[in-house]
Coordinates of N, CA and C in Angstrom, one line a residue:
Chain A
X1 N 57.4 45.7 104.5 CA 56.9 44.5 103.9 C 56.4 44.8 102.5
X2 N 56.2 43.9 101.4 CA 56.5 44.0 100.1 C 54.2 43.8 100.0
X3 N 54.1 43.7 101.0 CA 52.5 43.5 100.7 C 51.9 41.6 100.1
X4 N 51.2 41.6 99.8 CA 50.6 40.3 99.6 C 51.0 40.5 98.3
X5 N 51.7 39.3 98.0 CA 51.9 38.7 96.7 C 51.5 37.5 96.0
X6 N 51.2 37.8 94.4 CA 50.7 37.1 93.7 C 51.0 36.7 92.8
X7 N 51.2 35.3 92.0 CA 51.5 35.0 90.5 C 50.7 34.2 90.4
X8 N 50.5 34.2 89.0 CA 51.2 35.2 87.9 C 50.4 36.5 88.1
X9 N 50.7 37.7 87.5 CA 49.6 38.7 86.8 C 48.3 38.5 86.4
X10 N 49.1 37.9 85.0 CA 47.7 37.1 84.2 C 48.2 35.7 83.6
X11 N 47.1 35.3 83.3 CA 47.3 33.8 82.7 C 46.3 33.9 81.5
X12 N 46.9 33.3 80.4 CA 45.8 33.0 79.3 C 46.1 31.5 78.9
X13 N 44.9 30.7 79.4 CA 45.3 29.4 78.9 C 43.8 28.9 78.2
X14 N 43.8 27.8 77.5 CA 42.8 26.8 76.9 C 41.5 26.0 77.6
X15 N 40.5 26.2 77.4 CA 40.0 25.3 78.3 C 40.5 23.8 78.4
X16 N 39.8 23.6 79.7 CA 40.7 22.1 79.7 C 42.0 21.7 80.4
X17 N 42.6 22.9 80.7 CA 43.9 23.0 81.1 C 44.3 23.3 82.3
X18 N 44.7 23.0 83.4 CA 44.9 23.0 84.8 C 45.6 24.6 84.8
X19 N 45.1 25.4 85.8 CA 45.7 26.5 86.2 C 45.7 26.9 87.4
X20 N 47.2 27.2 87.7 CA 47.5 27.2 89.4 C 47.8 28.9 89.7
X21 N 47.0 29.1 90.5 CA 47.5 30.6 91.1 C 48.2 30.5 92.4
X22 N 49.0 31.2 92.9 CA 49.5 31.3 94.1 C 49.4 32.7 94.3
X23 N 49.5 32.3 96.2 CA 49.8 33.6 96.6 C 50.4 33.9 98.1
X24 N 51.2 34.5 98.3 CA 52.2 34.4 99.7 C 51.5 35.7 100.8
X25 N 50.8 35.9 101.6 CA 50.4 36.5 102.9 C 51.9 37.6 103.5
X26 N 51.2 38.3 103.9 CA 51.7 39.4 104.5 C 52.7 38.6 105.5
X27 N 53.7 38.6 106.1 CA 54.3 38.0 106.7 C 53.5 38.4 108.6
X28 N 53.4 37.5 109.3 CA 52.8 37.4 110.8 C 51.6 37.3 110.3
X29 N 50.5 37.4 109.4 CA 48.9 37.3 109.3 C 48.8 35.9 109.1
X30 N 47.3 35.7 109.8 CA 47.3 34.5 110.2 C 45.7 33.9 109.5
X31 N 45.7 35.0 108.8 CA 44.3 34.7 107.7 C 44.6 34.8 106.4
X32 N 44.1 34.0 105.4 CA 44.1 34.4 104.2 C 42.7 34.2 103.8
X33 N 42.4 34.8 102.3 CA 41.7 34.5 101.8 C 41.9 34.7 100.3
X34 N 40.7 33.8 99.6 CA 40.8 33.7 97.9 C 39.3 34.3 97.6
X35 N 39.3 35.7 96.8 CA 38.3 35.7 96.6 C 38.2 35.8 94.6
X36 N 37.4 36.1 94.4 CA 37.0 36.0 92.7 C 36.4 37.5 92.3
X37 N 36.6 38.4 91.2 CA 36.1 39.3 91.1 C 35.4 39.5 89.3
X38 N 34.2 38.8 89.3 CA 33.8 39.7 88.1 C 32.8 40.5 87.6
X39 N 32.7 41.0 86.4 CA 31.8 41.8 86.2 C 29.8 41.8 86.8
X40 N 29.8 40.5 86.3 CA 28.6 40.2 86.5 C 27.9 39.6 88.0
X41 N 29.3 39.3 88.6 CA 28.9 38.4 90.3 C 29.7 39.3 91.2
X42 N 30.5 40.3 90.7 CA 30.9 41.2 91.9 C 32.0 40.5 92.4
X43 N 32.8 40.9 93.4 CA 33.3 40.5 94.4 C 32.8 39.0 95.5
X44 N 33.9 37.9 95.2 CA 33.1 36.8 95.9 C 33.8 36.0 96.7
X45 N 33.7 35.9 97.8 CA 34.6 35.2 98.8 C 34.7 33.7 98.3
X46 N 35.6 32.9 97.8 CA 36.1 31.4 97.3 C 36.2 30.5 98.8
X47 N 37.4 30.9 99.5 CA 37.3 29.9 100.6 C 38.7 30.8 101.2
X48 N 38.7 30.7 102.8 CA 39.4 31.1 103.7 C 40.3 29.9 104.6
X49 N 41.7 30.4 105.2 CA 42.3 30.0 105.5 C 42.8 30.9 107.3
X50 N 42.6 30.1 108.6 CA 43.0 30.0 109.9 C 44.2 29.6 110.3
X51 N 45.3 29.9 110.1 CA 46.8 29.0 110.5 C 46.6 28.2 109.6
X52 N 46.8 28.1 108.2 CA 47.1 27.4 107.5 C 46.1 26.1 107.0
X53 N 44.7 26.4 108.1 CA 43.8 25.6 108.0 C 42.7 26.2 107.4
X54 N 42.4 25.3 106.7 CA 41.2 25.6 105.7 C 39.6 25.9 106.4
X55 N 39.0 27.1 106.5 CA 37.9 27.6 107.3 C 36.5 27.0 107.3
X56 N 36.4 27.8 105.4 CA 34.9 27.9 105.1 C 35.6 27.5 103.2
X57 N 35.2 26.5 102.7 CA 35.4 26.7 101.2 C 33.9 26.8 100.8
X58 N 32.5 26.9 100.9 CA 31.4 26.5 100.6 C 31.4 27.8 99.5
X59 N 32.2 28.7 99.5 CA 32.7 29.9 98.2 C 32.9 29.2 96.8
X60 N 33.7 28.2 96.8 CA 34.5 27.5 95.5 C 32.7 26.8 95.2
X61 N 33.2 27.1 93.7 CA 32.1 27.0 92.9 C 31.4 25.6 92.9
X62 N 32.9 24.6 92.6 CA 32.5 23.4 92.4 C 34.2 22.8 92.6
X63 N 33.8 20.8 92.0 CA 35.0 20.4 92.9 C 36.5 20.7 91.7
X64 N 35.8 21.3 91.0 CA 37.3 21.9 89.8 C 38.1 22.9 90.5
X65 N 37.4 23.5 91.5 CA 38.3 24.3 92.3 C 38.8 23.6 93.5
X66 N 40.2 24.1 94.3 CA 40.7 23.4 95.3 C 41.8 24.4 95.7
X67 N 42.0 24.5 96.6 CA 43.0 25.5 97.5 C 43.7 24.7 98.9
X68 N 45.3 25.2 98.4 CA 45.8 24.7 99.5 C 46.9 25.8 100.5
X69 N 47.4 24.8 102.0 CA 48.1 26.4 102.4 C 48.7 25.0 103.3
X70 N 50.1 24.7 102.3 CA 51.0 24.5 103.1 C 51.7 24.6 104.2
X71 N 51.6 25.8 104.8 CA 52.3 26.6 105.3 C 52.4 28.5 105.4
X72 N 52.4 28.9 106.2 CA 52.0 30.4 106.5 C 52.4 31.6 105.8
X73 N 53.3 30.6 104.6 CA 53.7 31.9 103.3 C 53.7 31.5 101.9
X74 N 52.2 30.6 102.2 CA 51.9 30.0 100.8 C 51.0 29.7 100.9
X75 N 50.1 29.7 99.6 CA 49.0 29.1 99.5 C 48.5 29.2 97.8
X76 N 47.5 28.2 97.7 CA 47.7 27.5 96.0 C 46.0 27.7 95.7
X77 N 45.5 28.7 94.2 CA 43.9 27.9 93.9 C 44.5 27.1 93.3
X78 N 43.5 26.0 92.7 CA 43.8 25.5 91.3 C 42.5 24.8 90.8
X79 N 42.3 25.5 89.6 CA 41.6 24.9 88.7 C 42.0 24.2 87.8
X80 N 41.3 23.1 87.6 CA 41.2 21.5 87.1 C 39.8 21.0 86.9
X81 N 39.4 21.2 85.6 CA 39.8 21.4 84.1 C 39.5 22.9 84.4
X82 N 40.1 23.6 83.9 CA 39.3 25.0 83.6 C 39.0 24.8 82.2
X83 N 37.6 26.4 82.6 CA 36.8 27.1 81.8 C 36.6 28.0 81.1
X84 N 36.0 28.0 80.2 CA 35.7 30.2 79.9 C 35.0 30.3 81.1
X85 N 34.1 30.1 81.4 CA 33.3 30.9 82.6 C 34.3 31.0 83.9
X86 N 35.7 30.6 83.8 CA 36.4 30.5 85.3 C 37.4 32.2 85.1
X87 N 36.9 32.6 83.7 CA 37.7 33.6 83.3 C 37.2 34.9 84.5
X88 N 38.3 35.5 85.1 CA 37.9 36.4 86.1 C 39.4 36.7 86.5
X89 N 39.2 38.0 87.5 CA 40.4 38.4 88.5 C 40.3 37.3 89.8
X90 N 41.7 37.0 90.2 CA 41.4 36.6 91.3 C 42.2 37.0 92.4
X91 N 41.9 37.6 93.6 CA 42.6 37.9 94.6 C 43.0 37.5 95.7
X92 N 44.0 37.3 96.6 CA 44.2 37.1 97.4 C 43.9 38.0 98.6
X93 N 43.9 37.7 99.8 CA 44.2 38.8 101.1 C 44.2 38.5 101.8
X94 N 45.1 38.8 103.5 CA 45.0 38.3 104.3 C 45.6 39.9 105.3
X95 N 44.9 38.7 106.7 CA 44.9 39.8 107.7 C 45.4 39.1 109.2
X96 N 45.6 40.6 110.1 CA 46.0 39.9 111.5 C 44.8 40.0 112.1
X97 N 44.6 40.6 113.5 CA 43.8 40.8 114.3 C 43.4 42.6 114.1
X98 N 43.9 42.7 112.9 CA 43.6 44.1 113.3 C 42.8 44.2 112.4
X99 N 41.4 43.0 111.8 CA 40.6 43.6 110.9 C 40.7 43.8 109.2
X100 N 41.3 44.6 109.1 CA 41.4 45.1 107.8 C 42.2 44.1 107.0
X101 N 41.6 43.6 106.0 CA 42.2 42.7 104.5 C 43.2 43.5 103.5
X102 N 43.8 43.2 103.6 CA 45.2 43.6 102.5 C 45.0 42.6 101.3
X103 N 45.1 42.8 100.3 CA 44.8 42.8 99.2 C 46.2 42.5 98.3
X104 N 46.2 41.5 97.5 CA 47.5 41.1 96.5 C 46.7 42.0 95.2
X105 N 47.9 42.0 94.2 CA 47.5 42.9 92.9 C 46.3 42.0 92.0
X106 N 46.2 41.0 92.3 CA 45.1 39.9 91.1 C 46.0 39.2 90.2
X107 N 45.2 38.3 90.6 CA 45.6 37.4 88.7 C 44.5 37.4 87.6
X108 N 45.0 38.4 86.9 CA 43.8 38.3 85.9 C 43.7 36.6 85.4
X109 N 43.0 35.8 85.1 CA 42.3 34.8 84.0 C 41.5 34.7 83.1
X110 N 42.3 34.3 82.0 CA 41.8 34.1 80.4 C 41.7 32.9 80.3
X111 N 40.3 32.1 79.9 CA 40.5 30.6 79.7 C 39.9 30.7 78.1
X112 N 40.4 30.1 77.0 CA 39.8 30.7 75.8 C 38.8 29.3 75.4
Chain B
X1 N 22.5 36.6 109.2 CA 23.6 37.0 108.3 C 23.8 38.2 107.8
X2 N 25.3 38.9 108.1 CA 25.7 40.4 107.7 C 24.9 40.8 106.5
X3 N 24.7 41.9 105.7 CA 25.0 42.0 104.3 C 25.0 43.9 104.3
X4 N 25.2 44.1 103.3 CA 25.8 45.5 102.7 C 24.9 46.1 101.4
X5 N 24.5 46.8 101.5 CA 23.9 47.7 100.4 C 24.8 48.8 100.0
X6 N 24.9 49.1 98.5 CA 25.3 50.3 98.3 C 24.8 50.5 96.9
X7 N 23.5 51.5 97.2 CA 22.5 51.5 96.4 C 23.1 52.2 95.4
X8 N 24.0 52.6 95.2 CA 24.3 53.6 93.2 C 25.7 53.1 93.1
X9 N 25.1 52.4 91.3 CA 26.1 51.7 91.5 C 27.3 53.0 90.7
X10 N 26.9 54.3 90.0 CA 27.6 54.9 89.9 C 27.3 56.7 90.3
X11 N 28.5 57.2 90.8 CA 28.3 58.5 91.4 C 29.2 59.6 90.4
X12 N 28.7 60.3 89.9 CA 29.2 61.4 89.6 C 29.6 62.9 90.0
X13 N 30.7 63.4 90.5 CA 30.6 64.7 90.9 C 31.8 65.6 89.8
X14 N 31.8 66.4 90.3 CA 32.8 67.8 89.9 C 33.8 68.0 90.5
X15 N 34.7 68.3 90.2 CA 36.4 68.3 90.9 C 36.3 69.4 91.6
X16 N 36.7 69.4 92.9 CA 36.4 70.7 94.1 C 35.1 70.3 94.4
X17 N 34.3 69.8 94.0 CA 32.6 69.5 94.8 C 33.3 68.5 95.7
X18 N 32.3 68.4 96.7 CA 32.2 67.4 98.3 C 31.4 66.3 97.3
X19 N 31.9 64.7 97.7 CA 31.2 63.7 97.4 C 31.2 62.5 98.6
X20 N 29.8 62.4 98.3 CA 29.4 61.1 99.5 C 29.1 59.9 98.2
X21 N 29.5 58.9 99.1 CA 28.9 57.6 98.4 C 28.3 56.7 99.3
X22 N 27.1 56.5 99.1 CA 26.5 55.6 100.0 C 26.6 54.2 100.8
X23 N 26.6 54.0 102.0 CA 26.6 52.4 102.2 C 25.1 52.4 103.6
X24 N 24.6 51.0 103.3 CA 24.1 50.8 104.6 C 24.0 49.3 104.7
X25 N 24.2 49.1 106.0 CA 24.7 47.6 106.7 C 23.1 46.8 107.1
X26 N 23.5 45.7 107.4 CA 22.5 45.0 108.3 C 24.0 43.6 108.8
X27 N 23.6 44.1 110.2 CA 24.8 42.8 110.9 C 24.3 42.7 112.7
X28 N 24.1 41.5 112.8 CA 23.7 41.9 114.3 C 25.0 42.1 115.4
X29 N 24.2 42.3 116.5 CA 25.6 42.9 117.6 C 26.4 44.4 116.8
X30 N 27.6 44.7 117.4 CA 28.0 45.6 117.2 C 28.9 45.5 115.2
X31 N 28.7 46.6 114.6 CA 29.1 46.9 113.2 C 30.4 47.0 113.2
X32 N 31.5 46.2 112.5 CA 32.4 46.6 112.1 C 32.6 46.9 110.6
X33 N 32.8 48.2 110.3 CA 32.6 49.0 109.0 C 34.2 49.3 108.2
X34 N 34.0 49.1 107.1 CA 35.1 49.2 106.4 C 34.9 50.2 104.6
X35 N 35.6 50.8 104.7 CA 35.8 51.4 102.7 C 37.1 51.0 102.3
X36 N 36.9 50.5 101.1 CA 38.3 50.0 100.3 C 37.9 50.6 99.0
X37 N 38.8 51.5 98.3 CA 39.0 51.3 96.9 C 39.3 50.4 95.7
X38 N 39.3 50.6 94.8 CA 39.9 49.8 93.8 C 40.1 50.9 92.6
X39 N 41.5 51.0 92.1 CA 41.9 51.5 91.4 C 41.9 50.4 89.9
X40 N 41.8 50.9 88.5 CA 42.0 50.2 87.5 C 42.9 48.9 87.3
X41 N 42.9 48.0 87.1 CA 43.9 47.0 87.3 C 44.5 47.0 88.5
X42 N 43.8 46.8 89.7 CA 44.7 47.1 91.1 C 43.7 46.6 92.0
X43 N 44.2 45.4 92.7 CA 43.6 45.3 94.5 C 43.0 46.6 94.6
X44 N 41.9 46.0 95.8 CA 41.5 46.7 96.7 C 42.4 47.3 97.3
X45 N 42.0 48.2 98.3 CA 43.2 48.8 99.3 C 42.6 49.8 100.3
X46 N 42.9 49.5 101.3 CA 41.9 49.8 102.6 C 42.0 51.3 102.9
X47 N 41.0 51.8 102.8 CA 40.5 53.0 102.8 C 40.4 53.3 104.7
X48 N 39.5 53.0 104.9 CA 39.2 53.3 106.6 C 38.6 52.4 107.3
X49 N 38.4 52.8 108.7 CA 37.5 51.4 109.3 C 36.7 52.1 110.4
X50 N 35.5 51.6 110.6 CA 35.2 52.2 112.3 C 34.9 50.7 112.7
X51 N 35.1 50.7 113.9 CA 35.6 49.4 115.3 C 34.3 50.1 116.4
X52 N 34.8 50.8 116.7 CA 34.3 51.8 118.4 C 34.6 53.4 118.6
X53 N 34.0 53.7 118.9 CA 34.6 55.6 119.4 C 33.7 56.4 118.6
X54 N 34.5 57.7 117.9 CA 33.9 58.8 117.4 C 33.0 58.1 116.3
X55 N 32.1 58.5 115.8 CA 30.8 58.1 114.6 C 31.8 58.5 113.4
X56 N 32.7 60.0 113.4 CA 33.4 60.3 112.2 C 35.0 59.9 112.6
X57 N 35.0 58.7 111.3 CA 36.1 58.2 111.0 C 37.1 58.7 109.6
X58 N 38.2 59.3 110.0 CA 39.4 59.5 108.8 C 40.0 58.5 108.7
X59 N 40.3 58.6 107.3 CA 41.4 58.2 106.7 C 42.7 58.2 105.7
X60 N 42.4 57.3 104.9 CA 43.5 57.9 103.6 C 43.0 58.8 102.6
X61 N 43.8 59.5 102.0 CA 43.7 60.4 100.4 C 42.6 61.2 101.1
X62 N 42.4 61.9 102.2 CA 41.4 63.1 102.6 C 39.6 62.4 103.1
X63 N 39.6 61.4 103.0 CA 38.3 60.1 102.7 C 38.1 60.6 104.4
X64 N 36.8 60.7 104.6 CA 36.4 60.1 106.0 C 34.8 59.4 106.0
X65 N 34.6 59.2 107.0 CA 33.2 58.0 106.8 C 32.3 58.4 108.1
X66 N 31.2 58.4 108.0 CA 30.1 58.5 108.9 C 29.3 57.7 109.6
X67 N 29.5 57.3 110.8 CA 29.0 55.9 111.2 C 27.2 56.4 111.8
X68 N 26.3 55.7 111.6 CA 25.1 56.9 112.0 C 24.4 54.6 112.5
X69 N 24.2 55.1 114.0 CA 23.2 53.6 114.2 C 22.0 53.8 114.0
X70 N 21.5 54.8 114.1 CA 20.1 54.4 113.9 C 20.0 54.3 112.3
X71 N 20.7 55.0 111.5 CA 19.9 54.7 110.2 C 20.9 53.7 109.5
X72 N 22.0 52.5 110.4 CA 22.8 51.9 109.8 C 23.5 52.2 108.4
X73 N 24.1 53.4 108.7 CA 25.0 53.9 107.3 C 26.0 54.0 107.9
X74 N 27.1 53.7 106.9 CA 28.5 54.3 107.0 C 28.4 54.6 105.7
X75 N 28.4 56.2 105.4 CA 28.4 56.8 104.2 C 29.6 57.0 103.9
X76 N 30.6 57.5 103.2 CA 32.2 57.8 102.5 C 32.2 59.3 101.9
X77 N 32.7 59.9 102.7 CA 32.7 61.8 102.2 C 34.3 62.1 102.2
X78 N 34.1 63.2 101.1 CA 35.4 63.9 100.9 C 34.9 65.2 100.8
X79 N 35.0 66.1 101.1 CA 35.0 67.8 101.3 C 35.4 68.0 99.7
X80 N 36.4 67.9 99.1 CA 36.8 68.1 97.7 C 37.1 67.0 96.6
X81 N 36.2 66.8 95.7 CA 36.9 65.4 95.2 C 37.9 66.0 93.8
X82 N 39.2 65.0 94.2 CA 39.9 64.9 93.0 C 40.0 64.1 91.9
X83 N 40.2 64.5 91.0 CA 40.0 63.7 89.0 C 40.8 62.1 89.6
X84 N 41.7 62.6 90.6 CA 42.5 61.0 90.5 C 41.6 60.2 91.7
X85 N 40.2 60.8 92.2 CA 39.7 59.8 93.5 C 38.6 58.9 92.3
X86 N 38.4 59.3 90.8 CA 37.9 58.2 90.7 C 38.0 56.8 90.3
X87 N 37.1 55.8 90.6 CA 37.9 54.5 91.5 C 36.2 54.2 91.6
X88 N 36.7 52.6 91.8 CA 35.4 51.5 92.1 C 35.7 51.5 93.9
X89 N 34.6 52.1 94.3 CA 34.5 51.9 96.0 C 34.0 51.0 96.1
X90 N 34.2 50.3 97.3 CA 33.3 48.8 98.0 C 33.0 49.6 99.7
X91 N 31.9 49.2 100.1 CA 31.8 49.3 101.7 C 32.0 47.7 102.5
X92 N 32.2 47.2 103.2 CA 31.9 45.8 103.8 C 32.1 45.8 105.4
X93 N 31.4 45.0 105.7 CA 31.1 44.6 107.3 C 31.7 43.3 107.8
X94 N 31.9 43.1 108.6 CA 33.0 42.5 108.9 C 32.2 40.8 109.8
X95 N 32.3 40.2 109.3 CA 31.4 39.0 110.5 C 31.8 39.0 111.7
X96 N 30.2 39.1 112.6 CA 30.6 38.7 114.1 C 30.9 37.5 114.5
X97 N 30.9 36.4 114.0 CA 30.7 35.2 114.3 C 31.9 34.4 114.7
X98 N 33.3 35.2 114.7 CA 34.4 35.1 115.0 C 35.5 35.1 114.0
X99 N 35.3 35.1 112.9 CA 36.4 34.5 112.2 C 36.5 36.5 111.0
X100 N 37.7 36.1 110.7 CA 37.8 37.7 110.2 C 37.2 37.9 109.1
X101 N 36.0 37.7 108.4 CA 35.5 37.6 107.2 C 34.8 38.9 106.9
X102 N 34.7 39.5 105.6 CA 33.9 40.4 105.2 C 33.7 40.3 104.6
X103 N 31.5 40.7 104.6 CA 30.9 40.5 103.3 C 30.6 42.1 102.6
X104 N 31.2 42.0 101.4 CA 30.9 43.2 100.6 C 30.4 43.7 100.1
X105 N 30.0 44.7 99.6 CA 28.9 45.5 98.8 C 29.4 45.6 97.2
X106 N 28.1 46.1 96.8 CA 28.7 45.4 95.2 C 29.9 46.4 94.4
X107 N 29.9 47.6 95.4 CA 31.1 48.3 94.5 C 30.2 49.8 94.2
X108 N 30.3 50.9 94.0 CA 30.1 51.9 93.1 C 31.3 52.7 92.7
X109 N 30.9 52.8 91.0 CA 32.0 53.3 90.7 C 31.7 55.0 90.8
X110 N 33.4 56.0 91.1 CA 32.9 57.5 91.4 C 33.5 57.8 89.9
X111 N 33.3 58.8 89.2 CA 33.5 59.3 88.4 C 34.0 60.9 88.7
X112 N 35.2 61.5 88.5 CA 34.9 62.9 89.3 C 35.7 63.5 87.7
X113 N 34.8 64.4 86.9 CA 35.0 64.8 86.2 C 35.8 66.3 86.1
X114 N 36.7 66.7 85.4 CA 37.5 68.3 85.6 C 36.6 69.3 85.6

């Protein structure tokens, strides 16, 4: 299996400008999740996904953030308007029953 | 509610020295414990886990972890550390509450100097 995948890498866009991350799950895991990583707030859980059902978002900051999961080999953040302050890594992961989160490479974000 | 301490945020050792990095939990019912690395521009990536059984847990790159209940630690030891084990460590606990969620600890970075 190719692991949890993510695009883009990085993004550098303007404030004001809608920016979509994706990310595709380990194939048979039946969780995902979106978390956020930066310097100053650490590691932060965004919002989690059950079969494709949306769990807990009380993570996402505010209503500029929004995540979706079409389907069990996809799923979408998107920020609308983005910010500088939305500037951070963002990760994906998902898991089966066996616990342990697998981890996509990040999308770095640059909002200038 | 779970939560995770891992009181230094940075550890320094010597290449061939033994290094521990600290974690301690608070989760009710039974602990499910985890170590993940993070390499420079790189995901996390799952180090080890204890579930149930032996207190000393192995895993990857020579890493093993100490589960101790009474003084709620899962500490992270290696017998010899190498220049390439330094890396941002996280510990995290896993929610009982059903759903597969882990809350993390803030990270310490190891430093293991030649």
């Amino acid at each position: 299996d190719a692991g949890v995948i993510q695009s883009p890498r990085h993004e550098v866009t303007e404030m004001g400008q809608e920016v979509t991350l994706r990310c595709k799950p380990i194939s048979g895991h039946d969780y995902l999740f979106w978390y956020r990583q930066t310097m100053m707030r650490g590691l932060e859980l965004l919002i989690y996904f059950n079969n494709n059902v949306p769990i807990d978002d009380s993570g996402m900051p505010e209503d500029r953030f929004s995540a979706k999961m079409p389907n069990a080999s996809f799923s979408t953040l998107k920020i609308q308007p983005s910010e500088p302050r939305d500037s951070a890594v963002y990760f994906c992961a998902s898991t089966d029953t066996s616990y342990e989160q697998y981890f996509g490479p990040g999308t770095r974000l640059t909002v200038t | 509610a779970q939560s995770v301490a891992q009181p230094e945020d940075q550890v320094n050792v010597a290449e061939g020295n033994p290094l521990t990095v600290k974690c301690t939990y608070s989760v009710s019912g039974n602990p499910y414990l985890f170590w993940y690395v993070q390499y420079p521009n790189r995901g996390l990536q799952f180090l080890l886990k204890y579930i149930t059984g032996d207190n000393l847990v192995k895993g990857s790159y020579g890493f093993e972890a100490e589960f101790n209940k009474s003084q709620t630690s899962f500490h992270l030891k290696k017998p010899s550390a190498l220049v390439s084990d330094s890396a941002l460590y996280f510990c995290a606990v896993r929610d009982n509450s059903g759903y597969s969620t882990l809350t993390f600890g803030k990270g310490t970075m190891l430093l293991v100097s030649p």
